[in-house]
mmCIF file with all atom_site columns, C-alpha atoms in Angstrom:
data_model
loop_
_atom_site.group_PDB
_atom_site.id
_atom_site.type_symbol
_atom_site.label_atom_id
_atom_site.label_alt_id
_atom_site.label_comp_id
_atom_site.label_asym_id
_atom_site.label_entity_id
_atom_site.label_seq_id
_atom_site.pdbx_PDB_ins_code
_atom_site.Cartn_x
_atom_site.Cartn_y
_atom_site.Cartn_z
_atom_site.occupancy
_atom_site.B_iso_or_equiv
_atom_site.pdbx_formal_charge
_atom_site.auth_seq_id
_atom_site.auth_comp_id
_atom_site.auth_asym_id
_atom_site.auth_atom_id
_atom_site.pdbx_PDB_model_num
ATOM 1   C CA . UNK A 1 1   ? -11.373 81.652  49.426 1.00 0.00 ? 1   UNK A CA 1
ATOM 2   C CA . UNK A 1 2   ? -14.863 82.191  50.451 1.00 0.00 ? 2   UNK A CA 1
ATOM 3   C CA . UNK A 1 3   ? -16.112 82.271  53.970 1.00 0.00 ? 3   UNK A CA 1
ATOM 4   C CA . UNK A 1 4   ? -18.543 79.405  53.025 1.00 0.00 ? 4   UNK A CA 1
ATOM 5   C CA . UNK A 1 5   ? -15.332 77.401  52.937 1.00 0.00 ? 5   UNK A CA 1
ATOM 6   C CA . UNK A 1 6   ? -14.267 78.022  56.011 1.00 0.00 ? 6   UNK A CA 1
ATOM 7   C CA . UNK A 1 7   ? -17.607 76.668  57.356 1.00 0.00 ? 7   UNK A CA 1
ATOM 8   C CA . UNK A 1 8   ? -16.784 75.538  61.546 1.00 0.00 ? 8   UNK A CA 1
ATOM 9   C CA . UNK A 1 9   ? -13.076 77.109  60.985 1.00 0.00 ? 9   UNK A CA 1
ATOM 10  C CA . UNK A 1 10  ? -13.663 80.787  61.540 1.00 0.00 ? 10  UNK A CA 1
ATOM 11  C CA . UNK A 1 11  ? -13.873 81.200  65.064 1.00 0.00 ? 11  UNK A CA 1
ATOM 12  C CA . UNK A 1 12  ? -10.825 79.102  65.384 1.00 0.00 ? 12  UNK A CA 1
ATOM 13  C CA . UNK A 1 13  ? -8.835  81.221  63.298 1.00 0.00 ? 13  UNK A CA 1
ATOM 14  C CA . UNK A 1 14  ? -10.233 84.626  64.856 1.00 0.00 ? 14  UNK A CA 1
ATOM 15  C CA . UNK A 1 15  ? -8.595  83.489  68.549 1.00 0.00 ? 15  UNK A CA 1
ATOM 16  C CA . UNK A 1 16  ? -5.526  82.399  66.533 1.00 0.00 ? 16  UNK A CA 1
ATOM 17  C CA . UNK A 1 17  ? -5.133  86.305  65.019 1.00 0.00 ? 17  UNK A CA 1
ATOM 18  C CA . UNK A 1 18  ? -6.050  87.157  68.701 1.00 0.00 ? 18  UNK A CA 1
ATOM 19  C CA . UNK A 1 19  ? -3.364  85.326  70.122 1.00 0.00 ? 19  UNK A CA 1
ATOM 20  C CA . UNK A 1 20  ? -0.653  87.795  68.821 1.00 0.00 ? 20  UNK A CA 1
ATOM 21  C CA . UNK A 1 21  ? -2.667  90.588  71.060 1.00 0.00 ? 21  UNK A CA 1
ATOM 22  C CA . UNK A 1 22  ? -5.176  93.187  70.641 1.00 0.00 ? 22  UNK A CA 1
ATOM 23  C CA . UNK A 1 23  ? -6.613  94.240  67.230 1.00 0.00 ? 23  UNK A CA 1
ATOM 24  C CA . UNK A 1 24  ? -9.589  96.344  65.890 1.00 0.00 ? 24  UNK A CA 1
ATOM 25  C CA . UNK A 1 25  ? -11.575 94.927  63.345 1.00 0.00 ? 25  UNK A CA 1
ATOM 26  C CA . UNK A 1 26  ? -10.281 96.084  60.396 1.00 0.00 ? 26  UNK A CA 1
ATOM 27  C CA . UNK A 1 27  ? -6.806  95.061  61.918 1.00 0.00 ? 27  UNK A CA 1
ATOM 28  C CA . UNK A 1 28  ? -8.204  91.368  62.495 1.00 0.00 ? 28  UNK A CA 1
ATOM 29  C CA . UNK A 1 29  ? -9.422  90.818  58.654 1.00 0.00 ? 29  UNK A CA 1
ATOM 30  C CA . UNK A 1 30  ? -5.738  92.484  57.453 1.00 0.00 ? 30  UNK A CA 1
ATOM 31  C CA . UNK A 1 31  ? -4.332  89.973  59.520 1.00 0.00 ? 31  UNK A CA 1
ATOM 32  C CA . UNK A 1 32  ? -6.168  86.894  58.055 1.00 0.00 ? 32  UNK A CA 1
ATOM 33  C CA . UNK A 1 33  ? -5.601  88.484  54.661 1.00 0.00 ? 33  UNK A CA 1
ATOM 34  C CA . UNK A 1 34  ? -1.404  88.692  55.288 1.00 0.00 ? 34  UNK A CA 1
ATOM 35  C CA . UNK A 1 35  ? -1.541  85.496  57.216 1.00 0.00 ? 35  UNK A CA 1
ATOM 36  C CA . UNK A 1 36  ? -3.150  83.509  54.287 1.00 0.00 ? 36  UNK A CA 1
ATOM 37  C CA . UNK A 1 37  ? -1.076  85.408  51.811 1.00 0.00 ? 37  UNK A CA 1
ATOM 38  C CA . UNK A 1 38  ? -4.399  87.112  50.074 1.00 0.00 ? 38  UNK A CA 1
ATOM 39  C CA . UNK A 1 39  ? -6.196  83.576  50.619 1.00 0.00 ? 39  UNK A CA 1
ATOM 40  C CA . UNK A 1 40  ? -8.571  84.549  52.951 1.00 0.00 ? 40  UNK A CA 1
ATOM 41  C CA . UNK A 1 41  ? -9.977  88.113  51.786 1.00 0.00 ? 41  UNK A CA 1
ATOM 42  C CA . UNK A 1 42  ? -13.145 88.096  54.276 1.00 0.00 ? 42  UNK A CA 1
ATOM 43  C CA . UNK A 1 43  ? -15.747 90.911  54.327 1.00 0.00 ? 43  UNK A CA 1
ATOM 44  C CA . UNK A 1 44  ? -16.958 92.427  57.425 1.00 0.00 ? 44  UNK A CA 1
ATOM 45  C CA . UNK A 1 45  ? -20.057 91.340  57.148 1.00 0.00 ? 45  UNK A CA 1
ATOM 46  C CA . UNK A 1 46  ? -18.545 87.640  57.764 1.00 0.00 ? 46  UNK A CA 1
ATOM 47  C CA . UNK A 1 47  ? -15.909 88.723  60.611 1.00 0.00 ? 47  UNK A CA 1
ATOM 48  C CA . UNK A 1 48  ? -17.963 91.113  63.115 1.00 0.00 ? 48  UNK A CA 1
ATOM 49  C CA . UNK A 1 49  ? -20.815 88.881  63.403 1.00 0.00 ? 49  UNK A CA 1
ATOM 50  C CA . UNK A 1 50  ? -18.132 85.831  64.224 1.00 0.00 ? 50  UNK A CA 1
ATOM 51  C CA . UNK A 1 51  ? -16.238 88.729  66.650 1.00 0.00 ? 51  UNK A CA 1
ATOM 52  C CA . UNK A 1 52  ? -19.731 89.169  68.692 1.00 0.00 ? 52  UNK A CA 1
ATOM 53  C CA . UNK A 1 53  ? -20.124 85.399  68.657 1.00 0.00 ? 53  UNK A CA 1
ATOM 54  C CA . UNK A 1 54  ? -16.837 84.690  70.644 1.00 0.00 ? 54  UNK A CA 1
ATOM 55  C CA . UNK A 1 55  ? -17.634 87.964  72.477 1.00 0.00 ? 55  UNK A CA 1
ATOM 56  C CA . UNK A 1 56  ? -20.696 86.296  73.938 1.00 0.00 ? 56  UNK A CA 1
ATOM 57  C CA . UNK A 1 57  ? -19.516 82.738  74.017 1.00 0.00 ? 57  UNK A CA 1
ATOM 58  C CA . UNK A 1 58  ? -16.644 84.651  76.442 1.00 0.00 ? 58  UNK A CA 1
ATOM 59  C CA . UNK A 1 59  ? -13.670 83.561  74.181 1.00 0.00 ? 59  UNK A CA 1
ATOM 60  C CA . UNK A 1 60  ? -13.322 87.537  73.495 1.00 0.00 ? 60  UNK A CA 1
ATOM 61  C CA . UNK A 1 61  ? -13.378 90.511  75.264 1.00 0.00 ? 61  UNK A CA 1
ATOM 62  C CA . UNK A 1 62  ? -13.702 94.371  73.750 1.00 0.00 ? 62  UNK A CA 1
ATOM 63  C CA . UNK A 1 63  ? -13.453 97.785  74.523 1.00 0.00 ? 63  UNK A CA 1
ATOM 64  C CA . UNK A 1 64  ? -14.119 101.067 73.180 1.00 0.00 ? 64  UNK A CA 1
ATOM 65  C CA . UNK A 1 65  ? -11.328 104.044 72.234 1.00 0.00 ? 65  UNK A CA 1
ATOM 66  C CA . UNK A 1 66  ? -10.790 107.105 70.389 1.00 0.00 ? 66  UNK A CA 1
ATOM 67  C CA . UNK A 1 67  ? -7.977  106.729 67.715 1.00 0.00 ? 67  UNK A CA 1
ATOM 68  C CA . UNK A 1 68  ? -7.821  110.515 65.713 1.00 0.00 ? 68  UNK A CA 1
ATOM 69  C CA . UNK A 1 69  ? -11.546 111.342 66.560 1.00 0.00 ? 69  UNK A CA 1
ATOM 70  C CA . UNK A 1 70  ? -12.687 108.176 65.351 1.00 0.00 ? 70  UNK A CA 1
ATOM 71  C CA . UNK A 1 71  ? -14.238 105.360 67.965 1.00 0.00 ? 71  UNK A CA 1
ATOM 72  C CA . UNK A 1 72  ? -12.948 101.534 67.263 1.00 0.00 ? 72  UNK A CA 1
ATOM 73  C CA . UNK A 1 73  ? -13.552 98.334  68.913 1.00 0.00 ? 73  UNK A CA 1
ATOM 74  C CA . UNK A 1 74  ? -10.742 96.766  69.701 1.00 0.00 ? 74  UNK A CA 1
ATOM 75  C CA . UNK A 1 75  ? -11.001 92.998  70.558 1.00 0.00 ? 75  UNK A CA 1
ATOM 76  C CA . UNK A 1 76  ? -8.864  90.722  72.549 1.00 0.00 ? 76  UNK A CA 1
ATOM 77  C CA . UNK A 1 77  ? -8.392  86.963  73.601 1.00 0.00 ? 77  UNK A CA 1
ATOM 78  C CA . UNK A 1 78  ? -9.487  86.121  76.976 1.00 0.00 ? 78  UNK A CA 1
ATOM 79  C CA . UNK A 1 79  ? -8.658  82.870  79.417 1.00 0.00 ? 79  UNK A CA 1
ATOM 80  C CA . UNK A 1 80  ? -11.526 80.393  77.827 1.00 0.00 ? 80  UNK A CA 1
ATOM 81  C CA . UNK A 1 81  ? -10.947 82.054  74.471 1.00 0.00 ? 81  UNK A CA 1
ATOM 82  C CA . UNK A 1 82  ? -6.719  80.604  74.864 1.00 0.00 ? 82  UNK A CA 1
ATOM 83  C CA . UNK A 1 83  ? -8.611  77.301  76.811 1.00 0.00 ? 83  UNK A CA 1
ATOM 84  C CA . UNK A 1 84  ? -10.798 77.228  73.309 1.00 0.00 ? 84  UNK A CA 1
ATOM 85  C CA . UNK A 1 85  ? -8.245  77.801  71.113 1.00 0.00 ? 85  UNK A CA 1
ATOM 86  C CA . UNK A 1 86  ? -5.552  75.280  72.029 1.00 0.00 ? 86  UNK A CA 1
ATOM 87  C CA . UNK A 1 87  ? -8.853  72.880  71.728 1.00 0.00 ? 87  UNK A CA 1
ATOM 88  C CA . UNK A 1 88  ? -9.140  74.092  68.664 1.00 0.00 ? 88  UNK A CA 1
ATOM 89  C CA . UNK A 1 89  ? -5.655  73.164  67.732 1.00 0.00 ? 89  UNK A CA 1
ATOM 90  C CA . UNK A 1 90  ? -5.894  69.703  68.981 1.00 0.00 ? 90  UNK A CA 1
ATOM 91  C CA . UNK A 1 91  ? -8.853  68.914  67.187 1.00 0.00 ? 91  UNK A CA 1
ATOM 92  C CA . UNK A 1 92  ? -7.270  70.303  63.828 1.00 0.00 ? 92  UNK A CA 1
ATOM 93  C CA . UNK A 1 93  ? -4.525  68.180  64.324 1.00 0.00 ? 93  UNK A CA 1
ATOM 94  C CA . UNK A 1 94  ? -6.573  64.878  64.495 1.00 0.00 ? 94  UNK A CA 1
ATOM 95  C CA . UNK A 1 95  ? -8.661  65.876  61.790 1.00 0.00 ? 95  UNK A CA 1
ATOM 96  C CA . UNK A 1 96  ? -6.082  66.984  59.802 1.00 0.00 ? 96  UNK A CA 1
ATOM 97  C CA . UNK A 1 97  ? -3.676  63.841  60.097 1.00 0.00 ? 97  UNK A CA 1
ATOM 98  C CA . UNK A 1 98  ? -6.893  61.344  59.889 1.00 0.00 ? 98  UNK A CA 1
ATOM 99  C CA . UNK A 1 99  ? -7.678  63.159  56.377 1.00 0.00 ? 99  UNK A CA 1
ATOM 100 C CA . UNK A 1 100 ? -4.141  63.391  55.223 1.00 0.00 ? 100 UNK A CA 1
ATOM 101 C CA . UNK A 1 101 ? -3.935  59.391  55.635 1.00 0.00 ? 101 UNK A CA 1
ATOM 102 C CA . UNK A 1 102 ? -6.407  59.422  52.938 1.00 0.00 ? 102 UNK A CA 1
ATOM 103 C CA . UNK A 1 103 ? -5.491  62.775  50.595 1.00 0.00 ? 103 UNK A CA 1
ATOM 104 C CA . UNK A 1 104 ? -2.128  63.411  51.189 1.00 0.00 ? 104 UNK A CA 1
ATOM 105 C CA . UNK A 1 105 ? -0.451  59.929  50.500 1.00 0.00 ? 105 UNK A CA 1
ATOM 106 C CA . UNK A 1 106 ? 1.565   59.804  47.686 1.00 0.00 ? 106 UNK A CA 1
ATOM 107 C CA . UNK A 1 107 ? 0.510   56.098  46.792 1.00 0.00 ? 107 UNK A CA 1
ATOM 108 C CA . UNK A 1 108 ? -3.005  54.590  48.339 1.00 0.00 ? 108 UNK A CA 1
ATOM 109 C CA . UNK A 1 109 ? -1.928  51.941  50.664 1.00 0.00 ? 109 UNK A CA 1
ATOM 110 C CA . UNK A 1 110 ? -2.727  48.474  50.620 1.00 0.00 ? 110 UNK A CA 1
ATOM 111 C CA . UNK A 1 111 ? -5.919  47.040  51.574 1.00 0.00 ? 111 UNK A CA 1
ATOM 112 C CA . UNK A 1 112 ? -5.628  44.524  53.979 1.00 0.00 ? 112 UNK A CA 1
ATOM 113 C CA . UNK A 1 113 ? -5.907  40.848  52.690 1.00 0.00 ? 113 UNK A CA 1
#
């Protein structure tokens, strides 16, 4: 899947990953990759800029450490970034059950006489 697909999804999906805890990037785009079953094979030239996004928006929060001489950012969810993503949640719910009337019916219903 390409991240042109997932166009106003990302970010939601980034504080979902989050949600289990604290991950460095390369972590983060192993998780969407097992999480989607291979689906969602993201470069890092799609995830860090999205990372720094929620980092400024406040959603996520980062610090620095040493792991066998080599420095990695490791990221984590804060309050408004849980706030954002059950928000997130919600919304996907509504959108997904208003589409689903229309996609995922077996037979088109009736229109009204």
């Amino acid at each position: 899947m390409k991240a042109q697909a997932l166009h106003g999804h990302l970010d939601a999906l980034l504080l979902a990953v989050l949600e289990q805890g604290a991950l460095h990037g390369y972590a983060i785009i192993e998780a969407l990759r097992a999480r989607s079953a291979g689906a969602l094979d993201l470069p890092t030239g799609t995830i860090y800029p999205a990372l720094r996004r929620l980092e400024r928006a406040g959603y996520v929060a980062s610090s620095w450490s040493t792991v066998n001489g080599r420095e990695r950012r490791t990221y984590r969810l804060t309050d408004a970034g849980c706030r954002a993503l059950a928000g997130e949640r919600a919304g996907w719910q509504e959108f997904s059950a208003t589409v689903g009337r229309f996609l995922g019916a077996d037979e088109p219903p009736t229109a009204p006489a």
